[in-house]
Tab-separated table of C-alpha atoms in Angstrom:
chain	number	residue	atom	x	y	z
A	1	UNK	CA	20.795	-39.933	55.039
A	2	UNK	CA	21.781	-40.336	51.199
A	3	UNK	CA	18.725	-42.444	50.573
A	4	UNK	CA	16.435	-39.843	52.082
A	5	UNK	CA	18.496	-36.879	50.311
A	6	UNK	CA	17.905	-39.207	46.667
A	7	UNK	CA	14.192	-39.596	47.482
A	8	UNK	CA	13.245	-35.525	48.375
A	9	UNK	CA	15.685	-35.106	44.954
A	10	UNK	CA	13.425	-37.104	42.824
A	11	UNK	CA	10.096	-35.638	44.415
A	12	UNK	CA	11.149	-32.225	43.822
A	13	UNK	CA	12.101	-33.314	40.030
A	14	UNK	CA	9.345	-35.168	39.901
A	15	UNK	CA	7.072	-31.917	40.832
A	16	UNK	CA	8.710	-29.539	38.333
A	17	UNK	CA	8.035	-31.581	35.632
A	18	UNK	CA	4.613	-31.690	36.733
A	19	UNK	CA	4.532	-28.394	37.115
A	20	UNK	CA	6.159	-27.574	33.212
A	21	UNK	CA	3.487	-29.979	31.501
A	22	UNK	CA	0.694	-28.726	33.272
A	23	UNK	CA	0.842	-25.240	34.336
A	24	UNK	CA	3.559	-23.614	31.920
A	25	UNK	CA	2.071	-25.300	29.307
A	26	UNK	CA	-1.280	-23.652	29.944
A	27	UNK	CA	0.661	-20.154	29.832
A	28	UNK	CA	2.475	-20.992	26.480
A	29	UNK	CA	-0.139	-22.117	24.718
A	30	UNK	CA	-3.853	-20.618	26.063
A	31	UNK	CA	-7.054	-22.384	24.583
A	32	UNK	CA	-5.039	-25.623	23.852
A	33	UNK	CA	-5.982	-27.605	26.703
A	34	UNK	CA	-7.835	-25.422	28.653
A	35	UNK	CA	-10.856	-23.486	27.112
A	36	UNK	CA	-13.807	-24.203	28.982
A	37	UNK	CA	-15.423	-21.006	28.330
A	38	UNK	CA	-11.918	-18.845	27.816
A	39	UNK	CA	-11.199	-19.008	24.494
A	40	UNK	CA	-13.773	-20.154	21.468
A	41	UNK	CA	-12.902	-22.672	19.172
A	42	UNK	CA	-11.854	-21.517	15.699
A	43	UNK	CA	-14.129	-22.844	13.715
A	44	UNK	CA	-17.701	-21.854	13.570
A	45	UNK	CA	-20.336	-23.583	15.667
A	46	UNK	CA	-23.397	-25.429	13.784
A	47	UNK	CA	-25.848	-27.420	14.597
A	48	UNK	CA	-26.468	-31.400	13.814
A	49	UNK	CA	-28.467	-31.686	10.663
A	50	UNK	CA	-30.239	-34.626	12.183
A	51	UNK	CA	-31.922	-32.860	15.766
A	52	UNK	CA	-31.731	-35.501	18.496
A	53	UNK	CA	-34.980	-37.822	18.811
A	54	UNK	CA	-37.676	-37.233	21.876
A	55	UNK	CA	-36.516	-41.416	22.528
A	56	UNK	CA	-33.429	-39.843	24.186
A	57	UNK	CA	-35.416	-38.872	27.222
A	58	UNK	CA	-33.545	-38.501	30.558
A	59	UNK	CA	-30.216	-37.418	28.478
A	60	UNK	CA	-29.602	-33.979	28.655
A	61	UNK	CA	-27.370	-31.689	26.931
A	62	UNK	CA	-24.670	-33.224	24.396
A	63	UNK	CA	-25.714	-36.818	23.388
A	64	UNK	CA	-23.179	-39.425	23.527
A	65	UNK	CA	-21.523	-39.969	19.868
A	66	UNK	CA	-20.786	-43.943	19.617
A	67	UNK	CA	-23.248	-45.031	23.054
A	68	UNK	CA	-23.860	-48.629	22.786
A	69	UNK	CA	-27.616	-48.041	22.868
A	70	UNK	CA	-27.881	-45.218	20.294
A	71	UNK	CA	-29.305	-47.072	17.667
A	72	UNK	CA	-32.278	-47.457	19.765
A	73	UNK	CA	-32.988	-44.074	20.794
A	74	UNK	CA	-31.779	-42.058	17.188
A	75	UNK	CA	-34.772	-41.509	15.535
A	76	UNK	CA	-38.208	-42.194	16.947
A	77	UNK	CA	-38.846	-44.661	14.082
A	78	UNK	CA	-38.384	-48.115	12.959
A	79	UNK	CA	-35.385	-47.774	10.847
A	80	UNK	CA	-33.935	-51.267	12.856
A	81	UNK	CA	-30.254	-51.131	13.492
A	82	UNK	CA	-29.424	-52.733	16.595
A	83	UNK	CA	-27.980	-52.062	19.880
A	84	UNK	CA	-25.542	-54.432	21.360
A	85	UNK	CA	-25.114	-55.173	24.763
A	86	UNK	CA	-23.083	-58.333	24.259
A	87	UNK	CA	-24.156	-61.106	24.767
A	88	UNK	CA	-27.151	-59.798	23.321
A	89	UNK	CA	-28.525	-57.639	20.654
A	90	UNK	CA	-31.636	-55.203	20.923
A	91	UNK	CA	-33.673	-53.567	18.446
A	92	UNK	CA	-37.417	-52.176	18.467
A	93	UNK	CA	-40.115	-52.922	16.198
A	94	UNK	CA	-43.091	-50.879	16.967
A	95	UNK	CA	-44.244	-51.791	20.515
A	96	UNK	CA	-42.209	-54.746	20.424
A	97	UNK	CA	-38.443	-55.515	21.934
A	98	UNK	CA	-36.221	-58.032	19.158
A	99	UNK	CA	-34.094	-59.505	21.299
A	100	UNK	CA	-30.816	-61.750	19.515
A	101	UNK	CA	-28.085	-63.496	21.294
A	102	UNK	CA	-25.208	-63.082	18.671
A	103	UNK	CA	-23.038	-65.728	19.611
A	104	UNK	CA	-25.587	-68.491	18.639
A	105	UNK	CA	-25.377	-67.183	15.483
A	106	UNK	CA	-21.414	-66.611	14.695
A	107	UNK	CA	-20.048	-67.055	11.748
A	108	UNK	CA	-16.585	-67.635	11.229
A	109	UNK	CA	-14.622	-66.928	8.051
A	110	UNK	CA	-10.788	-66.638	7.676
A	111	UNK	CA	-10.772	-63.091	8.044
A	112	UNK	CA	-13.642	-62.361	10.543
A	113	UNK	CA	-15.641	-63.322	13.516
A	114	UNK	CA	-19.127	-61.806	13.238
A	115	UNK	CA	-22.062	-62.094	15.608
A	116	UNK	CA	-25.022	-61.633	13.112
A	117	UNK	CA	-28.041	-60.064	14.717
A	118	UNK	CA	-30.866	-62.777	14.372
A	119	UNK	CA	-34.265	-62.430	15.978
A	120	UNK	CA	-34.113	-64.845	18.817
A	121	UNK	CA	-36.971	-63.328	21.509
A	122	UNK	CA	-39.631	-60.728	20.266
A	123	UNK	CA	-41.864	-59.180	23.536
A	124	UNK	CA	-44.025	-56.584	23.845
A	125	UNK	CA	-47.728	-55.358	22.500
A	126	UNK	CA	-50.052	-55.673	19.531
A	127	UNK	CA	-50.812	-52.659	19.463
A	128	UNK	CA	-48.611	-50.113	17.630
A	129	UNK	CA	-45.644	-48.242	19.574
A	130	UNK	CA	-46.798	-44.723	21.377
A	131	UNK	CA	-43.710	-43.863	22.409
A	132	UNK	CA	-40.669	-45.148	23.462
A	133	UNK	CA	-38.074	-43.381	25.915
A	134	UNK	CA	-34.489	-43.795	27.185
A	135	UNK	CA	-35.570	-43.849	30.814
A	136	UNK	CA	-31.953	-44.014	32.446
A	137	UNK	CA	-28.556	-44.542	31.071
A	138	UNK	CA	-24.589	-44.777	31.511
A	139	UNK	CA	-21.528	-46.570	30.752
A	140	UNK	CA	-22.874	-50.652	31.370
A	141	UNK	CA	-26.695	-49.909	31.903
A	142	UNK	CA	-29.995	-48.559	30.080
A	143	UNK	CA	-33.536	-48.249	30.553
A	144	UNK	CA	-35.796	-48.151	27.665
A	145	UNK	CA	-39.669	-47.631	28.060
A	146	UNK	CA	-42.116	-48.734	25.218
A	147	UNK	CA	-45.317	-47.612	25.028
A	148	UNK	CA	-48.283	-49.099	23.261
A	149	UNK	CA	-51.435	-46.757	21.911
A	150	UNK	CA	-53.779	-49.387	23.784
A	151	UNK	CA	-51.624	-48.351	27.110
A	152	UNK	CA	-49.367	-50.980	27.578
A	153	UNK	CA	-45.785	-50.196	29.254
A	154	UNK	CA	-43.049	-52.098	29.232
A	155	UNK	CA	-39.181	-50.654	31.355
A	156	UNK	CA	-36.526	-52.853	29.329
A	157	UNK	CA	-33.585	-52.624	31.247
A	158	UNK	CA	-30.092	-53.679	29.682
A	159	UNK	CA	-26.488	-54.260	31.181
A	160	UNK	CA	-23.645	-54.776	29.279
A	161	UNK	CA	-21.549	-58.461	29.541
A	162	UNK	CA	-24.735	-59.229	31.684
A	163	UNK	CA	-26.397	-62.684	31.044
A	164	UNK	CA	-29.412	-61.432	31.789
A	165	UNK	CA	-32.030	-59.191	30.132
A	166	UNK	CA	-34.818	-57.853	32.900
A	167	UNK	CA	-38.161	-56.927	31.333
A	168	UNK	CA	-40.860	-54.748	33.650
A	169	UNK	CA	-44.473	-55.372	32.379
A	170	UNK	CA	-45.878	-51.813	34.408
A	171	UNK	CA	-48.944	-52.335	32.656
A	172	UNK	CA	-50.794	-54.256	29.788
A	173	UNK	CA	-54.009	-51.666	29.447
A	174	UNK	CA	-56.059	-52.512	26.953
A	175	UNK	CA	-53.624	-54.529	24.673
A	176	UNK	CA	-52.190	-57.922	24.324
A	177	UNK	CA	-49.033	-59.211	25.032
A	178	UNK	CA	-46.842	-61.024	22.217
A	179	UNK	CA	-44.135	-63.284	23.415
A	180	UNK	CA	-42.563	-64.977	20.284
A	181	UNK	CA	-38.956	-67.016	20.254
């Protein structure tokens, strides 16, 4: 009896407060939470002075701000800053993947633990890069391709916290393969 009567009390409580912070609050205050198409924003819409690279590939629409493997996909150049995937660190150098394992290269001050990016494995082509192309991606995995002018083709596929990193030779062409530690 009074347990029951407590219980259905604290539901129904429970549901009007549920009800005031979601749907009253969407009444008092329209385009606050809610504006998917209702109400525009009020400030004026521009574009990114910097137009997404073609090495974003399968992404569509709005690119993710902050992505752990933007650095390799932000411009289609060499301008090396590199993506980590910790353990490891990835970067691109023409047709060739720099591959660093940060921790074997920690330093250790008073104020900071950093994991310096240091070239640890370099694979991938003589030849120079044709293309390179974010293949798949979410949260904890990517798939970069690199392509070499020669016709080489390398899928370098990356998981986050993984000890592993899986590289797909699809095809060597006409070029040679580098493998460099």
């Amino acid at each position: 009896g009074k347990k029951v009567l407590i219980w259905i009390g604290g539901l129904l409580i429970g549901l009007a407060i549920v009800y005031e912070l979601i749907i009253n609050i969407k009444r008092r205050h329209p385009g606050i939470l809610w504006t998917q198409g209702k109400k525009a924003p009020p400030y004026p819409w521009t574009s990114h002075p910097m137009p997404p690279s073609k090495a974003w590939g399968v992404v569509e629409g709005p690119k993710p701000t902050g992505a752990w493997y933007m650095n390799l996909v932000v411009t289609d150049n060499d301008a090396f800053m590199p993506s980590v995937a910790t353990p490891y660190a990835y970067g691109i150098n023409q047709s060739k993947l720099m591959i660093g394992y940060g921790p074997a290269h920690r330093v250790l001050t008073a104020a900071t633990i950093t994991d310096n990016f240091e070239l640890d494995l370099l694979i991938g082509f003589q030849s120079e890069r044709k293309s390179k192309e974010l293949l798949s991606a979410d949260l904890l995995t990517a798939t970069l391709g690199i392509e070499s002018k020669n016709g080489g083709f390398i899928k370098a596929r990356f998981a986050r916290g993984s000890p592993y990193t899986t590289l797909e030779i699809m095809d060597i062409g006409k070029d040679k393969l580098i493998l460099s530690s």
